[in-house]
Coordinates of C-alpha atoms in Angstrom, one line a residue:
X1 CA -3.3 -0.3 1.1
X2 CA -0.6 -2.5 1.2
X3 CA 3.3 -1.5 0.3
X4 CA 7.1 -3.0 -1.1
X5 CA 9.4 -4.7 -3.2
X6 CA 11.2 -7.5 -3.0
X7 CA 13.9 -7.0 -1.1
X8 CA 13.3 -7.8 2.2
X9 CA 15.2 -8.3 5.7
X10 CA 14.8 -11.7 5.8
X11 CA 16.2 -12.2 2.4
X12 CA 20.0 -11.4 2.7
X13 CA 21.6 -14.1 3.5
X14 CA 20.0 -16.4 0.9
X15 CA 23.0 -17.4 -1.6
X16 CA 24.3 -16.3 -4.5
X17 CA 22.5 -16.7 -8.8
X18 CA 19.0 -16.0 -9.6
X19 CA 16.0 -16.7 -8.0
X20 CA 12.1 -15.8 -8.4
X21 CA 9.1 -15.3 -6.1
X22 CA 5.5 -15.5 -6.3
X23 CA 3.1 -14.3 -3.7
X24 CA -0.4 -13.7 -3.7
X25 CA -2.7 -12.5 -0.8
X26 CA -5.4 -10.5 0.8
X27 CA -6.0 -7.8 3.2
X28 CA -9.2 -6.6 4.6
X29 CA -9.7 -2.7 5.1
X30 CA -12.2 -1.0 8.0
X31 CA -12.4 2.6 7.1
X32 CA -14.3 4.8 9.8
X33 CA -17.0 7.1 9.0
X34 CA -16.1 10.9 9.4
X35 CA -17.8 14.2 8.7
X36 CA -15.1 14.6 5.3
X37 CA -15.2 11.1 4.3
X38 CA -18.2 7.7 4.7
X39 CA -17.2 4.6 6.2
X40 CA -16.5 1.7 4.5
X41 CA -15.4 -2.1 4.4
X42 CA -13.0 -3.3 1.7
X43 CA -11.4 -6.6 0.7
X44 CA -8.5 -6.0 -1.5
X45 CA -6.7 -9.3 -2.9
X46 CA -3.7 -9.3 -5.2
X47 CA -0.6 -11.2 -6.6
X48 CA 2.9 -10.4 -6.9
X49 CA 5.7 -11.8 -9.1
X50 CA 9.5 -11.4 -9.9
X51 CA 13.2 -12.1 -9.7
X52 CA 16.3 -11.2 -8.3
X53 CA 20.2 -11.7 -8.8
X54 CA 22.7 -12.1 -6.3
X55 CA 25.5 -9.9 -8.2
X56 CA 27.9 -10.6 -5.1
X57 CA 28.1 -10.6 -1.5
X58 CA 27.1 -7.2 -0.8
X59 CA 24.2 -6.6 -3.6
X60 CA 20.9 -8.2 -4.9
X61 CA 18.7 -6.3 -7.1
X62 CA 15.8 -7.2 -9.0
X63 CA 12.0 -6.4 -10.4
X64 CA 8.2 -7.3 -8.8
X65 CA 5.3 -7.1 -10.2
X66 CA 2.1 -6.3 -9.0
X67 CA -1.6 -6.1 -8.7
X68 CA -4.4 -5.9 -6.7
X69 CA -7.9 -4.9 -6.5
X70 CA -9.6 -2.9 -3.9
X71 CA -12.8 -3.4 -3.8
X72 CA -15.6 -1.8 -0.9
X73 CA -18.8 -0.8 0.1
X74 CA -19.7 2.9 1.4
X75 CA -21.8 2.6 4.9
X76 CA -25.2 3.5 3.7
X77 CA -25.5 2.7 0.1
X78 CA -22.9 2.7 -3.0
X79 CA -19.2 1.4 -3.3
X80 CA -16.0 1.5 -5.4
X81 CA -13.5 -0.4 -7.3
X82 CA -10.1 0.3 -8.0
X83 CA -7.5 -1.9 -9.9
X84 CA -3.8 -0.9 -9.8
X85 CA -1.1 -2.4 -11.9
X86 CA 2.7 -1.6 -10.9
X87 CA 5.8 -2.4 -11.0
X88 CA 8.8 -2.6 -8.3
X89 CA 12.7 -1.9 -9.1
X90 CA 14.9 -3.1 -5.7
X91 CA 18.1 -3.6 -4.4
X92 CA 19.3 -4.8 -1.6
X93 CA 22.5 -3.3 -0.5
X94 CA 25.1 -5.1 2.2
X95 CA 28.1 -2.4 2.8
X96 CA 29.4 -4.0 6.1
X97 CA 28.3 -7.3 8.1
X98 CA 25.0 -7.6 9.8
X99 CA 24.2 -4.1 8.3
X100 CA 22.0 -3.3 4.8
X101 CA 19.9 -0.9 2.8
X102 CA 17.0 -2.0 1.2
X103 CA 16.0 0.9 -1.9
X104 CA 12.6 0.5 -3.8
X105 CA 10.6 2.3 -6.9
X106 CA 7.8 2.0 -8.1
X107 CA 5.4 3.1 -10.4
X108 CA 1.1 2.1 -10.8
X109 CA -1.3 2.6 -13.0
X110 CA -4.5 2.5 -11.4
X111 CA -8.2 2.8 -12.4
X112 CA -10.9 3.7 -10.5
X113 CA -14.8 3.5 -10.1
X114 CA -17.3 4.1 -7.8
X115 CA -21.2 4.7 -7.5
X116 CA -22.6 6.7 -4.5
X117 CA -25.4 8.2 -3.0
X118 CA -27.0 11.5 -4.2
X119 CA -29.2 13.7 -2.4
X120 CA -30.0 17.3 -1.5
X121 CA -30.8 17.7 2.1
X122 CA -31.7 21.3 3.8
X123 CA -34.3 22.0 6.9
X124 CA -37.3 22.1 4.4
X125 CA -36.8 19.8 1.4
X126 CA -34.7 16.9 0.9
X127 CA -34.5 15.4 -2.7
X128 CA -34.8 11.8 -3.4
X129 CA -32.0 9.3 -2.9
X130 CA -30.5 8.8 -6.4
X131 CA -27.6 7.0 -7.9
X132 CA -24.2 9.1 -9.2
X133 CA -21.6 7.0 -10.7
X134 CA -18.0 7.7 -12.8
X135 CA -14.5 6.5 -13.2
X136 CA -10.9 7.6 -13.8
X137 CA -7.6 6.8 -13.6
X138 CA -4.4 8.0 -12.1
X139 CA -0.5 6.9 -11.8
X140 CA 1.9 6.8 -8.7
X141 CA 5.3 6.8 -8.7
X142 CA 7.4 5.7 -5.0
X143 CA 10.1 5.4 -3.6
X144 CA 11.5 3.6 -0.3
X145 CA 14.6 3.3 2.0
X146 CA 14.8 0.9 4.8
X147 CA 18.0 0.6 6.9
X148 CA 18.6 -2.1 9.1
X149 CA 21.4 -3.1 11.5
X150 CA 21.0 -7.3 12.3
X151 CA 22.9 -8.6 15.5
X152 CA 23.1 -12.4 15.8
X153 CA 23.4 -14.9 19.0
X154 CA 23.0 -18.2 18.6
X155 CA 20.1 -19.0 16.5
X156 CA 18.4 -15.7 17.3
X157 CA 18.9 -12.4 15.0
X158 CA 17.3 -9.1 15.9
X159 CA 18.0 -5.6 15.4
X160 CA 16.9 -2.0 14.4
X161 CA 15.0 -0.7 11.4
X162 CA 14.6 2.9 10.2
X163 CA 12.6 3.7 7.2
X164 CA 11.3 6.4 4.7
X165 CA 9.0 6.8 1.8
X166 CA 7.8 8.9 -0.9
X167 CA 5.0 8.5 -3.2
X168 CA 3.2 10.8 -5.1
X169 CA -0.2 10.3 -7.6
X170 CA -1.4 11.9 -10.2
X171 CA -5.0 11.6 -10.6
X172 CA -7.3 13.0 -14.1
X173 CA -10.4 14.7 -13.9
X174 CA -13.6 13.1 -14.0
X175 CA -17.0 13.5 -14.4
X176 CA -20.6 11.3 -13.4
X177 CA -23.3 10.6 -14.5
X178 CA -26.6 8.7 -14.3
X179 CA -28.6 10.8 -11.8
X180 CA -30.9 13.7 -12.9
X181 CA -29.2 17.4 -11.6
X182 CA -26.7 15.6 -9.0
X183 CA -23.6 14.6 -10.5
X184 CA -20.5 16.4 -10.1
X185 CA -17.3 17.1 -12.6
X186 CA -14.0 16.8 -10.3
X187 CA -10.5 18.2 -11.0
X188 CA -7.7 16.0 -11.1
X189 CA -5.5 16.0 -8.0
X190 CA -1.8 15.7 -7.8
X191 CA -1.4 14.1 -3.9
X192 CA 1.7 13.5 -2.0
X193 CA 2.9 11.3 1.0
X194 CA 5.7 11.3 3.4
X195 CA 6.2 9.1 5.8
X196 CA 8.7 7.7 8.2
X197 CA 9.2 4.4 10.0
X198 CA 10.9 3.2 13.3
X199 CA 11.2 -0.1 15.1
X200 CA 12.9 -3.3 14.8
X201 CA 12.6 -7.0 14.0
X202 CA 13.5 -10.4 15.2
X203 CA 14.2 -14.1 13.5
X204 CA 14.8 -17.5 15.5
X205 CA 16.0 -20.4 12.9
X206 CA 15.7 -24.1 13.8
X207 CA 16.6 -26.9 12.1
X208 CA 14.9 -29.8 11.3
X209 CA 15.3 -33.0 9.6
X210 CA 13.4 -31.1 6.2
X211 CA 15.4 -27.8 6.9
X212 CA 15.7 -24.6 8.5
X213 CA 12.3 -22.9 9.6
X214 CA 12.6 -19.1 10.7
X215 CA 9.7 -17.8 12.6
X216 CA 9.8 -13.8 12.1
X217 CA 8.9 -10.7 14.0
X218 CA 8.9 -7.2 12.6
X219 CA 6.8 -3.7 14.5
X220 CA 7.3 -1.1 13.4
X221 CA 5.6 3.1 14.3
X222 CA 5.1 4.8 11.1
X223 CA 4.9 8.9 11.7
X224 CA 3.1 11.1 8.1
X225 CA 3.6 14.1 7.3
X226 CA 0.8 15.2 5.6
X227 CA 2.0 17.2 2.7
X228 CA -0.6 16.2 0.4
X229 CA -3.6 18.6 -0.3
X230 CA -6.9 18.2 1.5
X231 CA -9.0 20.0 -0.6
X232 CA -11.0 18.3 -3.6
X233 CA -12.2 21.0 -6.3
X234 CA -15.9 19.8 -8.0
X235 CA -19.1 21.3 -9.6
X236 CA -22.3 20.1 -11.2
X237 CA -21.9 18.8 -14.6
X238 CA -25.6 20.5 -15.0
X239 CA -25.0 23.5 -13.8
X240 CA -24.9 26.2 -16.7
X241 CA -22.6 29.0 -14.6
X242 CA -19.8 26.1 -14.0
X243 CA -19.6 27.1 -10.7
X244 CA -16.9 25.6 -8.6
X245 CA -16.8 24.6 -4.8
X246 CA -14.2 22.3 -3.1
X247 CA -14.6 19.2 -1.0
X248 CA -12.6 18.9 2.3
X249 CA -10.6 15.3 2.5
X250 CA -10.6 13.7 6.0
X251 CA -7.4 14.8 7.8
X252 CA -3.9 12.1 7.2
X253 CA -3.8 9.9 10.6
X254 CA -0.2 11.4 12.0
X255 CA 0.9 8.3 13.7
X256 CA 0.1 4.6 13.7
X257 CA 1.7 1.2 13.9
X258 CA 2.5 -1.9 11.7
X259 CA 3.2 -5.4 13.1
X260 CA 4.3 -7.8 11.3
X261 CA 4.5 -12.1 12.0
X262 CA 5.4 -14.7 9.8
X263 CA 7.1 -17.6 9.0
X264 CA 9.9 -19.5 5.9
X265 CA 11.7 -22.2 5.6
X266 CA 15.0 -22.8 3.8
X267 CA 13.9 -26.3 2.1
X268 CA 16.3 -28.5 -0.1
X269 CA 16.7 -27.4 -3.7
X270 CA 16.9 -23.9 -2.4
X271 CA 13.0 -23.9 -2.2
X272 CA 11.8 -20.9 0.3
X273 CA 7.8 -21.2 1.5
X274 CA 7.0 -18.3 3.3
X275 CA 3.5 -16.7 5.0
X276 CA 3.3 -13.6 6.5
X277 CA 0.4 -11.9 8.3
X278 CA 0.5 -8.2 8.9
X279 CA -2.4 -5.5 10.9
X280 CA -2.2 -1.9 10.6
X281 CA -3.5 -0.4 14.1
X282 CA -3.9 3.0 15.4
X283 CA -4.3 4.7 12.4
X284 CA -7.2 7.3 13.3
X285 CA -9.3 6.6 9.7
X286 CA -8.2 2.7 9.0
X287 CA -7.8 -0.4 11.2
X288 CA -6.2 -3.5 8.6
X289 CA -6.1 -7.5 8.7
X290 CA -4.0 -9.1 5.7
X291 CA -2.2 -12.3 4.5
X292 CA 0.4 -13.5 2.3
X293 CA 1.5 -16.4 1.0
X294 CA 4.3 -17.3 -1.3
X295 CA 7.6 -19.1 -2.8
X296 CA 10.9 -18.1 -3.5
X297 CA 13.3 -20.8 -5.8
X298 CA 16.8 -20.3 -6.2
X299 CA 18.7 -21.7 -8.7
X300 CA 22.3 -21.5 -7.5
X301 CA 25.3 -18.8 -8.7

């Protein structure tokens, strides 16, 4: 899914006062089929608002918020929805020149639903294909870090980044229903993430007769830890004895990469257009495609 605040690289060396942003976008999701977990293509859209103050040279901080809806089909029959509403506290942090620490939390509320495919299959009998649907909800809290070091020659910047994050979700138990003997009562599941991030980024600004338009660069190879569980605890909501058996989760993809291209422009009035596009590749379960689009408008110190 996608991830962030509002403070961003590309966004310290914007002036002083109070300024706000909109963005809105989409990303599409390819999720491959395993033996713990079904494929799946997803489209998942959302919006993101907020402000920011300049306090002084060395600090911005501000609040974003977001949502978005994910929204998929399972390979072979049923699909899900999920609608997260959060919010994003940042700061933007500029010790020494050319160097900076961007800081992030965050907390979502998110509710889910999804219908799938419920069957019994063995050697010697399979039961029909039937329908098993249910819903729940769960909240996330997260935090980031991003350091950065930004080296300037002529109208080029470009320079390091080092990242970490932390986010952690408490889902609720839940229970289905609408198929006869098949569905299944989960546990709630407390799940963690660790992950870290290296790589670097790049900016050329040119002028023009309208302003300055800054093509951008960013890569970056994101390394998890896996330190969340795997195991998913269930039984049938029919079954009299209650008996309890667990669900294996597909294993976390260790490595992968994020690239990152876009494009603002620093446009009279202190008016910032931006678009970003952004893949996720090599990731073992998901490949990802998204866009953004958005404004930023300053209104001086």
């Amino acid at each position: 899914m996608p991830e962030g605040g509002g403070a961003s690289a590309d966004e310290h060396d914007l002036g002083g006062g109070f300024s706000v942003f909109l963005s809105a976008g989409a990303t599409a999701l390819d999720h491959d089929e395993n033996k713990f977990e079904l494929g799946y293509d997803a489209a998942v859209p959302q919006v993101t608002a907020g402000f920011d103050y300049r306090f002084n040279r060395w600090l911005v901080a501000g609040l974003a918020f977001n949502y978005y809806n994910a929204s998929g089909d399972y390979n072979g029959g049923g699909r899900f929805n999920t609608d997260s509403y959060g919010g994003i506290a940042f700061a933007s942090i500029q010790p020494v020149d050319n160097a900076f620490a961007d800081i992030t939390l965050g907390y979502a509320y998110n509710d889910y639903y999804r219908t799938r495919r419920a069957f019994i299959k063995n050697t010697s009998v399979s039961t029909p294909t039937q329908t098993a649907r249910g819903g729940t909800d769960g909240d996330q809290l997260s935090t980031t870090l991003l350091l950065g070091y930004d080296i300037p020659i002529d109208n080029i910047t470009f320079g390091p980044r080092a990242g970490i994050s932390y986010s952690r979700e408490w889902v609720s138990n839940y229970r289905e229903n609408g198929t006869s003997g098949l569905a299944l009562r989960y546990s709630g599941m407390d799940d963690e993430t660790l992950q870290t991030s290296l790589g670097g980024a790049a900016s050329m600004a040119i002028s023009t007769s309208y302003g300055v338009v800054v093509p951008q660069l960013s890569a970056q190879w994101v390394h998890d830890y896996a330190i969340g569980g795997r195991n998913v605890n269930a039984r049938y909501v029919d079954d009299p004895t209650g008996s309890e058996f667990k669900f294996k989760r597909e294993q976390t993809a260790r490595n992968f990469a994020i690239v990152d291209v876009g494009i603002s422009a620093s446009l009279p009035h202190d008016i910032q257009p931006f678009a970003n596009f952004t893949t996720m590749q090599g990731n073992t379960n998901f490949t990802s495609y998204g866009g953004v689009l958005g404004v930023r408008i300053g209104f001086g110190s």
